[in-house]
Amino acid sequence: MTTKTERGRRALVVGLGVSGISTALGLKRAGWTPVLIEKAARRRPGGYFVGLFGAGKSAAQRLGILHGLHDRTAFDGVTHDIDRFGEWRRGLGFRDIPGEPWLMLRGDVEQAAFHALPGDVEIRYSTVPTKIEQDAGGVDVTLTNTADGGTVTERFDLVVGADGLRSTVRRLAFGPDERYLHRLNYMIAAFQPPGRVGDLALRDGCTLLEPDRSLWVFSFADHPPTVLMGYRTDDVDAEFTEPPAVRVRKAFGPGPTGDMLGAALEALETTDEVLFDSVEQVHMDRWHKGRVVLAGDAAWCVTLYAGMGVSAGLAGADLLGTMLGRHGNVERALTEWERRLRPYLDYYQRMGVRQSAIFTPNRKQIRMRRVMMRGSTMPVASTLLRLLQTHNKSGRMKETDIARA
Ligand SMILES: Cc1cc2nc3c(=O)[nH]c(=O)nc-3n(C[C@H](O)[C@H](O)[C@H](O)COP(=O)(O)OP(=O)(O)OC[C@H]3O[C@@H](n4cnc5c(N)ncnc54)[C@H](O)[C@@H]3O)c2cc1C
């Protein structure tokens, strides 16, 4: 039984993504000593379009990250709804998104969080956990250096698995991926083209929606756009058997692409860095077991369709720090942390499933969207969004400061 002495203890945080870095900030604030490990040999500062909602902004404020962020929304830009045959209509704009997001890149949040880390926080790159064993007093973790194969076993008072959708911590401490991963049967390719896409003005965005496949160009006020291409598939495993650009081109079929889709496919073929992955959620009854806890995508991946992955990662990190600072007993802190967070994450996950219809609609959903948008008035467009989700509740849940709710 430990109480006050838990404070000032050592925690291993696995994963140097937004959730891991912000968790280290929350732990540090609570008086703990976090040690961060990352599988990659260096930081991954890159990224694609993300929205930061109130839940994330409040947490970012308390974690000392918010001042390093700004809203990149191109308020004077237009989002066009286009097709591959050259027709351009006015589409849904940023103002139709429920809540009041700041639009930015994942890399903005990663960078702001990283720069907020105090200099004395230890970070080990090319390092992964290969064994986790715990008893009532601590967790023994074997760490393997992937560069030289060296291993070391160290004891920690807490282990946080913030190592993403295919978390190793989850596999080692909770069980195999098959038990927790739920495929939504969509693939996405997200990347940053070198500049504007086709004829699209730099501050304009576009959507090209065809049954079960889509192209989105997200514009920013002060940054080149990012591209998201997505499609439905019944065989996720087959999607990983060829290069991303090959699979995406196949998904859009052999027909003529037209200018914009053609330009996006060409940009994908020449880009050095693309996030190509299946869209999957993580469903778990419990996010903690003894002194091992999962956070961010590793625990609750809501998918890009919810638009809440970054905000939830920040909110979870902030609340974890608060709970560990408040409760000397780790188990109690984790239980209370999970109890407070779960209603929000359950909601964001449902939202993630529902909103796949916005990102990559099927034939019927496209037809419905077009009917609603005929006349192209924004109030009508908003009505469509209200049909696809409970607009007000969704906005409220995204904007709520979870730690203070
Ligand atoms: C196209 C796209 C658009 C999105 N849009 C939004 C949006 O609008 N709003 C929003 O909030 N979210 C959005 N998201 C989701 C959001 O980006 C993620 O939810 C969030 O970045 C996840 O952060 P994370 O730190 O939990 O996981 P990750 O970013 O996956 O980080 C995990 C880290 O752990 C490391 N790692 C993995 N395995 C190991 C290991 N064994 N040992 C050590 N380290 C390991 C990885 O290298 C990585 O650095 C979007 C996602 C995509 C793909």
Coordinates of C-alpha atoms and ligand atoms in Angstrom, one line a residue:
M1 CA 0.0 0.0 0.0
T2 CA 1.5 3.3 -1.0
T3 CA 0.1 6.7 -0.7
K4 CA 2.0 9.9 -0.8
T5 CA 5.2 8.2 -1.6
E6 CA 3.9 7.3 -5.1
R7 CA 4.6 10.8 -6.1
G8 CA 8.0 11.4 -7.6
R9 CA 8.0 7.9 -9.0
R10 CA 9.2 6.7 -12.4
A11 CA 6.9 6.0 -15.3
L12 CA 7.7 4.5 -18.6
V13 CA 5.8 6.1 -21.5
V14 CA 6.0 4.1 -24.6
G15 CA 5.5 6.1 -27.8
L16 CA 6.6 9.6 -28.8
G17 CA 3.3 10.6 -30.6
V18 CA 1.0 13.3 -29.4
S19 CA -0.5 11.1 -26.7
G20 CA 2.9 9.9 -25.4
I21 CA 4.5 13.3 -25.3
S22 CA 1.5 15.0 -23.6
T23 CA 1.3 12.1 -21.1
A24 CA 4.9 12.8 -20.2
L25 CA 4.0 16.4 -19.7
G26 CA 1.0 15.5 -17.5
L27 CA 3.1 13.1 -15.4
K28 CA 5.9 15.7 -15.0
R29 CA 3.3 18.2 -13.8
A30 CA 2.1 15.6 -11.2
G31 CA 5.7 15.3 -9.9
W32 CA 6.5 12.0 -11.6
T33 CA 9.6 11.2 -13.6
P34 CA 8.6 10.0 -17.0
V35 CA 11.0 8.1 -19.3
L36 CA 9.9 8.2 -23.0
I37 CA 10.8 5.4 -25.4
E38 CA 10.2 5.5 -29.1
K39 CA 10.5 2.7 -31.7
A40 CA 11.6 5.0 -34.5
A41 CA 15.2 6.3 -34.6
R42 CA 14.0 9.9 -34.4
R43 CA 10.9 12.1 -34.0
R44 CA 8.0 11.9 -36.5
P45 CA 7.2 15.6 -36.8
G46 CA 5.1 15.2 -40.0
G47 CA 1.4 14.9 -40.4
Y48 CA -1.8 15.6 -42.0
F49 CA -4.9 17.7 -41.4
V50 CA -6.4 17.5 -37.9
G51 CA -8.9 19.5 -36.0
L52 CA -8.3 20.5 -32.4
F53 CA -11.5 20.8 -30.5
G54 CA -12.4 22.3 -27.1
A55 CA -11.7 19.1 -25.2
G56 CA -8.1 19.2 -26.6
K57 CA -7.6 22.9 -26.4
S58 CA -8.4 23.0 -22.6
A59 CA -6.1 20.1 -22.0
A60 CA -3.4 21.7 -24.2
Q61 CA -3.7 24.9 -22.2
R62 CA -3.0 23.1 -18.9
L63 CA -0.2 21.0 -20.3
G64 CA 1.6 24.2 -21.5
I65 CA 1.1 23.4 -25.2
L66 CA -1.6 25.7 -26.4
H67 CA 0.6 28.8 -26.8
G68 CA 2.6 26.9 -29.4
L69 CA -0.4 26.3 -31.5
H70 CA -2.6 28.4 -33.8
D71 CA -5.7 28.0 -35.9
R72 CA -4.7 27.5 -39.6
T73 CA -8.3 27.6 -40.9
A74 CA -8.5 29.3 -44.3
F75 CA -11.7 31.3 -43.5
D76 CA -11.6 33.0 -46.8
G77 CA -11.2 29.7 -48.8
V78 CA -14.0 27.8 -50.4
T79 CA -14.5 24.0 -50.4
H80 CA -15.6 22.7 -53.8
D81 CA -17.6 19.6 -54.4
I82 CA -16.1 18.3 -57.6
D83 CA -16.3 15.3 -59.9
R84 CA -13.7 13.8 -62.2
F85 CA -15.5 15.1 -65.3
G86 CA -14.8 18.7 -64.4
E87 CA -17.9 19.8 -62.6
W88 CA -17.4 22.1 -59.6
R89 CA -20.1 22.9 -57.1
R90 CA -19.9 24.6 -53.7
G91 CA -19.4 22.0 -51.0
L92 CA -19.5 21.7 -47.2
G93 CA -17.2 24.2 -45.6
F94 CA -15.2 24.3 -42.3
R95 CA -18.0 26.2 -40.7
D96 CA -20.3 23.2 -41.1
I97 CA -18.1 21.1 -38.7
P98 CA -19.9 20.8 -35.3
G99 CA -17.9 22.5 -32.6
E100 CA -15.3 25.1 -32.9
P101 CA -12.1 23.4 -34.1
W102 CA -8.8 24.9 -34.8
L103 CA -7.5 23.3 -38.0
M104 CA -3.9 22.4 -38.2
L105 CA -1.5 19.6 -38.9
R106 CA -0.7 16.7 -36.6
G107 CA 2.9 17.8 -36.7
D108 CA 1.9 21.2 -35.2
V109 CA 0.7 19.5 -32.1
E110 CA 3.6 17.1 -32.0
Q111 CA 6.0 20.0 -32.2
A112 CA 4.3 22.2 -29.6
A113 CA 4.1 19.3 -27.2
F114 CA 7.7 18.3 -27.8
H115 CA 9.0 21.8 -27.2
A116 CA 7.0 22.0 -24.0
L117 CA 8.9 19.0 -22.6
P118 CA 11.3 20.0 -19.9
G119 CA 14.9 19.3 -20.8
D120 CA 15.4 16.7 -18.1
V121 CA 12.9 14.3 -19.5
E122 CA 14.8 11.3 -20.8
I123 CA 14.0 10.1 -24.3
R124 CA 15.3 6.9 -25.8
Y125 CA 14.9 6.3 -29.5
S126 CA 15.1 2.9 -31.3
T127 CA 13.7 1.3 -28.1
V128 CA 10.8 -1.0 -27.7
P129 CA 9.4 -3.0 -24.8
T130 CA 9.7 -6.7 -25.3
K131 CA 8.5 -8.1 -21.9
I132 CA 6.3 -6.6 -19.2
E133 CA 5.8 -8.3 -15.8
Q134 CA 4.2 -6.6 -12.9
D135 CA 3.6 -7.3 -9.2
A136 CA 1.9 -5.2 -6.5
G137 CA 4.9 -2.9 -6.1
G138 CA 6.0 -2.2 -9.7
V139 CA 6.5 -3.2 -13.3
D140 CA 9.6 -4.9 -14.7
V141 CA 10.0 -4.0 -18.4
T142 CA 12.6 -5.4 -20.7
L143 CA 13.6 -2.8 -23.2
T144 CA 15.3 -3.7 -26.5
N145 CA 17.4 -1.4 -28.5
T146 CA 16.4 -2.1 -32.1
A147 CA 19.7 -0.5 -33.4
D148 CA 22.1 -2.8 -31.6
G149 CA 19.9 -5.5 -30.2
G150 CA 20.9 -4.8 -26.6
T151 CA 18.4 -5.4 -23.9
V152 CA 18.0 -4.1 -20.4
T153 CA 15.3 -4.8 -17.7
E154 CA 14.2 -1.9 -15.6
R155 CA 11.6 -1.4 -12.9
F156 CA 8.9 1.3 -13.1
D157 CA 6.0 2.4 -10.9
L158 CA 3.8 2.8 -13.9
V159 CA 3.9 1.9 -17.6
V160 CA 1.8 4.0 -20.1
G161 CA 1.3 2.4 -23.5
A162 CA 0.9 5.4 -25.9
D163 CA 2.2 3.4 -28.8
G164 CA -0.7 3.8 -31.2
L165 CA -3.3 1.6 -32.9
R166 CA -1.1 -1.6 -33.1
S167 CA 0.3 -1.1 -29.6
T168 CA 3.0 -3.5 -28.3
V169 CA 2.2 -2.6 -24.7
R170 CA -1.4 -3.7 -25.3
R171 CA -0.3 -7.0 -26.8
L172 CA 2.2 -7.7 -24.0
A173 CA 0.0 -6.7 -21.1
F174 CA -3.6 -7.2 -22.4
G175 CA -3.6 -9.7 -25.2
P176 CA -3.5 -10.1 -29.0
D177 CA -4.7 -7.4 -31.5
E178 CA -7.5 -9.6 -32.7
R179 CA -9.2 -9.3 -29.4
Y180 CA -9.3 -5.5 -29.6
L181 CA -9.1 -4.2 -33.1
H182 CA -12.3 -3.6 -35.1
R183 CA -11.9 -2.9 -38.8
L184 CA -14.2 -0.5 -40.4
N185 CA -13.2 -1.8 -43.8
Y186 CA -11.9 1.5 -45.1
M187 CA -8.3 2.4 -46.3
I188 CA -6.8 5.8 -46.2
A189 CA -3.8 7.5 -47.8
A190 CA -2.9 10.8 -46.2
F191 CA 0.0 12.9 -47.5
Q192 CA 1.3 16.4 -48.1
P193 CA 1.6 17.3 -51.8
P194 CA 4.5 19.6 -52.6
G195 CA 2.2 22.6 -53.3
R196 CA -1.3 23.2 -54.7
V197 CA -3.2 20.3 -56.2
G198 CA -4.3 20.6 -59.8
D199 CA -6.1 23.9 -60.5
L200 CA -7.2 24.3 -56.9
A201 CA -6.4 27.7 -55.4
L202 CA -4.1 27.4 -52.4
R203 CA -6.6 28.4 -49.9
D204 CA -9.5 26.3 -51.3
G205 CA -10.3 22.8 -50.5
C206 CA -12.3 20.1 -52.4
T207 CA -14.1 16.8 -52.1
L208 CA -14.5 14.3 -54.9
L209 CA -17.0 11.7 -53.7
E210 CA -17.7 8.6 -55.7
P211 CA -19.4 5.5 -54.2
D212 CA -17.1 4.0 -51.6
R213 CA -14.1 6.1 -52.6
S214 CA -13.2 9.7 -52.0
L215 CA -10.6 12.4 -52.4
W216 CA -10.3 15.3 -50.0
V217 CA -8.0 18.3 -50.2
F218 CA -7.8 20.3 -47.0
S219 CA -6.5 23.8 -47.3
F220 CA -4.9 26.0 -44.7
A221 CA -4.5 29.8 -44.3
D222 CA -0.7 29.6 -44.0
H223 CA 0.4 26.1 -45.1
P224 CA 0.2 24.0 -48.3
P225 CA -2.8 21.7 -48.3
T226 CA -2.9 18.1 -47.3
V227 CA -4.6 15.3 -49.2
L228 CA -6.7 12.4 -47.9
M229 CA -7.8 9.6 -50.2
G230 CA -10.0 6.9 -48.9
Y231 CA -11.9 3.8 -50.1
R232 CA -13.9 0.9 -48.8
T233 CA -12.5 -2.6 -49.0
D234 CA -13.7 -6.1 -48.1
D235 CA -10.1 -7.4 -47.9
V236 CA -7.9 -5.2 -45.7
D237 CA -5.0 -7.6 -45.7
A238 CA -4.8 -7.5 -49.5
E239 CA -4.4 -3.8 -49.4
F240 CA -0.9 -4.1 -47.9
T241 CA 0.4 -6.4 -50.6
E242 CA 1.3 -3.6 -53.0
P243 CA 2.6 0.0 -52.7
P244 CA 0.0 2.5 -51.5
A245 CA -0.1 4.4 -54.8
V246 CA -0.8 1.2 -56.7
R247 CA -3.7 0.2 -54.4
V248 CA -5.2 3.7 -54.4
R249 CA -5.1 4.0 -58.2
K250 CA -6.7 0.5 -58.4
A251 CA -9.4 1.6 -56.0
F252 CA -10.3 4.6 -58.2
G253 CA -10.6 2.3 -61.2
P254 CA -9.2 2.2 -64.7
G255 CA -11.3 5.0 -66.2
P256 CA -10.0 8.5 -67.0
T257 CA -9.2 10.4 -63.8
G258 CA -9.8 13.9 -64.8
D259 CA -7.5 16.8 -63.7
M260 CA -7.9 16.9 -60.0
L261 CA -8.0 13.2 -59.2
G262 CA -5.1 12.7 -61.7
A263 CA -3.1 15.4 -60.0
A264 CA -3.7 13.9 -56.6
L265 CA -2.7 10.4 -57.8
E266 CA 0.4 11.7 -59.3
A267 CA 1.3 13.6 -56.1
L268 CA 0.8 10.4 -54.2
E269 CA 3.1 8.5 -56.5
T270 CA 5.9 10.9 -56.0
T271 CA 5.6 11.7 -52.3
D272 CA 8.2 10.4 -49.9
E273 CA 5.9 10.2 -47.0
V274 CA 2.4 8.8 -46.9
L275 CA 0.3 7.5 -44.2
F276 CA -1.4 4.4 -45.7
D277 CA -3.4 2.4 -43.3
S278 CA -6.7 0.6 -42.6
V279 CA -9.3 2.4 -40.5
E280 CA -9.7 0.5 -37.3
Q281 CA -11.0 1.2 -33.8
V282 CA -9.8 -0.2 -30.5
H283 CA -12.5 -1.5 -28.3
M284 CA -11.5 -2.5 -24.7
D285 CA -13.5 -3.0 -21.6
R286 CA -10.6 -1.7 -19.5
W287 CA -7.7 0.5 -20.3
H288 CA -5.7 -0.3 -17.3
K289 CA -4.4 -3.4 -15.6
G290 CA -2.6 -3.0 -12.3
R291 CA 0.2 -0.5 -13.1
V292 CA 0.0 -0.7 -16.8
V293 CA -2.3 1.7 -18.6
L294 CA -3.0 2.5 -22.3
A295 CA -3.6 6.0 -23.7
G296 CA -4.4 7.5 -27.0
D297 CA -5.0 5.4 -30.1
A298 CA -3.5 2.4 -28.2
A299 CA -6.5 2.4 -25.8
W300 CA -9.4 3.8 -27.7
C301 CA -8.6 4.7 -31.3
V302 CA -11.6 6.6 -32.6
T303 CA -10.4 6.8 -36.2
L304 CA -9.9 10.0 -38.3
Y305 CA -13.6 10.0 -39.0
A306 CA -14.3 11.1 -35.5
G307 CA -11.8 13.9 -35.8
M308 CA -11.1 13.6 -32.1
G309 CA -7.9 11.5 -31.9
V310 CA -5.6 14.4 -31.1
S311 CA -8.0 16.1 -28.7
A312 CA -8.7 12.9 -26.9
G313 CA -5.0 12.1 -26.6
L314 CA -4.4 15.5 -25.0
A315 CA -7.5 15.2 -22.7
G316 CA -6.5 11.8 -21.6
A317 CA -2.9 12.9 -20.8
D318 CA -4.0 15.9 -18.9
L319 CA -6.5 14.0 -16.9
L320 CA -4.1 11.2 -16.1
G321 CA -1.6 13.7 -14.7
T322 CA -4.4 15.3 -12.6
M323 CA -5.5 11.9 -11.2
L324 CA -2.0 10.7 -10.4
G325 CA -1.4 14.0 -8.7
R326 CA -4.6 13.8 -6.7
H327 CA -4.5 10.1 -5.7
G328 CA -1.4 8.7 -4.2
N329 CA -2.6 5.2 -5.0
V330 CA -2.0 4.3 -8.7
E331 CA -4.8 1.9 -9.0
R332 CA -7.3 4.4 -7.6
A333 CA -6.0 7.1 -9.9
L334 CA -6.3 4.9 -13.0
T335 CA -9.8 3.8 -12.1
E336 CA -11.0 7.4 -11.5
W337 CA -9.2 8.5 -14.8
E338 CA -11.0 5.8 -16.8
R339 CA -14.4 6.5 -15.2
R340 CA -14.2 10.2 -16.1
L341 CA -12.9 9.7 -19.7
R342 CA -14.9 6.7 -20.9
P343 CA -18.3 8.3 -21.7
Y344 CA -16.6 10.8 -24.0
L345 CA -14.5 8.1 -25.8
D346 CA -17.5 5.9 -26.2
Y347 CA -19.3 8.8 -27.8
Y348 CA -16.4 9.7 -30.1
Q349 CA -16.1 6.1 -31.2
R350 CA -19.8 6.0 -32.2
M351 CA -19.2 9.3 -34.0
G352 CA -16.3 7.8 -35.8
V353 CA -18.5 5.0 -37.2
R354 CA -21.3 7.4 -38.2
Q355 CA -19.0 9.9 -39.8
S356 CA -17.5 7.4 -42.2
A357 CA -20.6 8.4 -44.2
I358 CA -19.3 11.9 -44.5
F359 CA -15.7 11.0 -45.5
T360 CA -16.3 8.0 -47.8
P361 CA -20.0 7.8 -48.5
N362 CA -21.7 5.0 -50.4
R363 CA -23.9 5.6 -53.4
K364 CA -27.1 6.2 -51.4
Q365 CA -25.3 8.6 -49.0
I366 CA -23.9 10.6 -51.9
R367 CA -27.3 10.9 -53.4
M368 CA -28.7 12.1 -50.2
R369 CA -25.9 14.6 -49.8
R370 CA -26.5 16.0 -53.3
V371 CA -30.2 16.3 -52.7
M372 CA -29.6 18.2 -49.5
M373 CA -27.1 20.5 -51.1
R374 CA -29.0 21.3 -54.3
G375 CA -29.2 25.0 -54.4
S376 CA -25.9 25.0 -52.5
T377 CA -27.0 27.1 -49.6
M378 CA -25.0 26.5 -46.5
P379 CA -28.0 26.2 -44.1
V380 CA -29.2 23.3 -46.3
A381 CA -25.8 21.7 -46.2
S382 CA -25.8 22.0 -42.4
T383 CA -29.1 20.1 -42.3
L384 CA -27.4 17.2 -44.0
L385 CA -24.8 17.1 -41.2
R386 CA -27.5 17.3 -38.6
L387 CA -29.1 14.2 -40.2
L388 CA -25.8 12.3 -40.2
Q389 CA -25.2 13.1 -36.5
T390 CA -26.8 14.8 -33.6
H391 CA -25.1 18.0 -34.5
N392 CA -25.5 19.9 -31.2
K393 CA -24.6 17.0 -28.9
S394 CA -21.6 16.2 -31.1
G395 CA -20.4 19.8 -30.8
R396 CA -20.9 19.8 -27.1
M397 CA -19.1 16.5 -26.5
K398 CA -16.1 17.7 -28.6
E399 CA -15.9 21.1 -26.9
T400 CA -16.3 20.0 -23.3
D401 CA -13.3 20.4 -21.0
I402 CA -13.4 16.7 -19.9
A403 CA -11.2 17.3 -16.8
R404 CA -13.6 20.0 -15.5
A405 CA -16.9 18.4 -16.6
Ligands
LIG1 C1 -5.8 11.4 -42.0 C2 -6.0 11.5 -40.6 C3 -6.8 12.6 -40.1 C4 -7.0 12.8 -38.8 N1 -7.7 13.8 -38.4 C5 -7.9 14.0 -37.0 C6 -8.5 15.2 -36.6 O1 -9.1 16.0 -37.3 N2 -8.6 15.4 -35.2 C7 -8.0 14.6 -34.4 O2 -8.0 14.9 -33.2 N3 -7.4 13.4 -34.8 C8 -7.3 13.1 -36.1 N4 -6.7 12.0 -36.5 C9 -6.2 11.0 -35.5 C10 -5.0 11.4 -34.8 O3 -3.9 11.8 -35.7 C11 -4.5 10.3 -33.9 O4 -5.6 9.8 -33.2 C12 -3.4 10.7 -33.0 O5 -2.3 11.3 -33.7 C13 -2.9 9.5 -32.3 O6 -1.8 9.8 -31.4 P1 -1.1 8.7 -30.6 O7 0.0 9.4 -30.0 O8 -2.1 8.1 -29.7 O9 -0.6 7.6 -31.5 P2 0.4 7.6 -32.7 O10 0.5 8.9 -33.4 O11 0.2 6.4 -33.5 O12 1.8 7.5 -31.9 C14 2.3 6.3 -31.4 C15 3.8 6.4 -31.3 O13 4.3 5.2 -30.7 C16 5.4 4.7 -31.5 N5 5.5 3.2 -31.3 C17 4.7 2.3 -31.9 N6 5.0 1.1 -31.4 C18 6.0 1.2 -30.5 C19 6.8 0.4 -29.8 N7 6.6 -1.0 -29.8 N8 7.7 0.9 -28.9 C20 8.0 2.2 -28.9 N9 7.3 3.1 -29.6 C21 6.3 2.6 -30.4 C22 5.1 5.1 -32.9 O14 6.3 5.1 -33.7 C23 4.5 6.5 -32.6 O15 5.5 7.5 -32.6 C24 -6.5 11.8 -37.8 C25 -5.8 10.7 -38.3 C26 -5.5 10.6 -39.7 C27 -4.8 9.4 -40.1

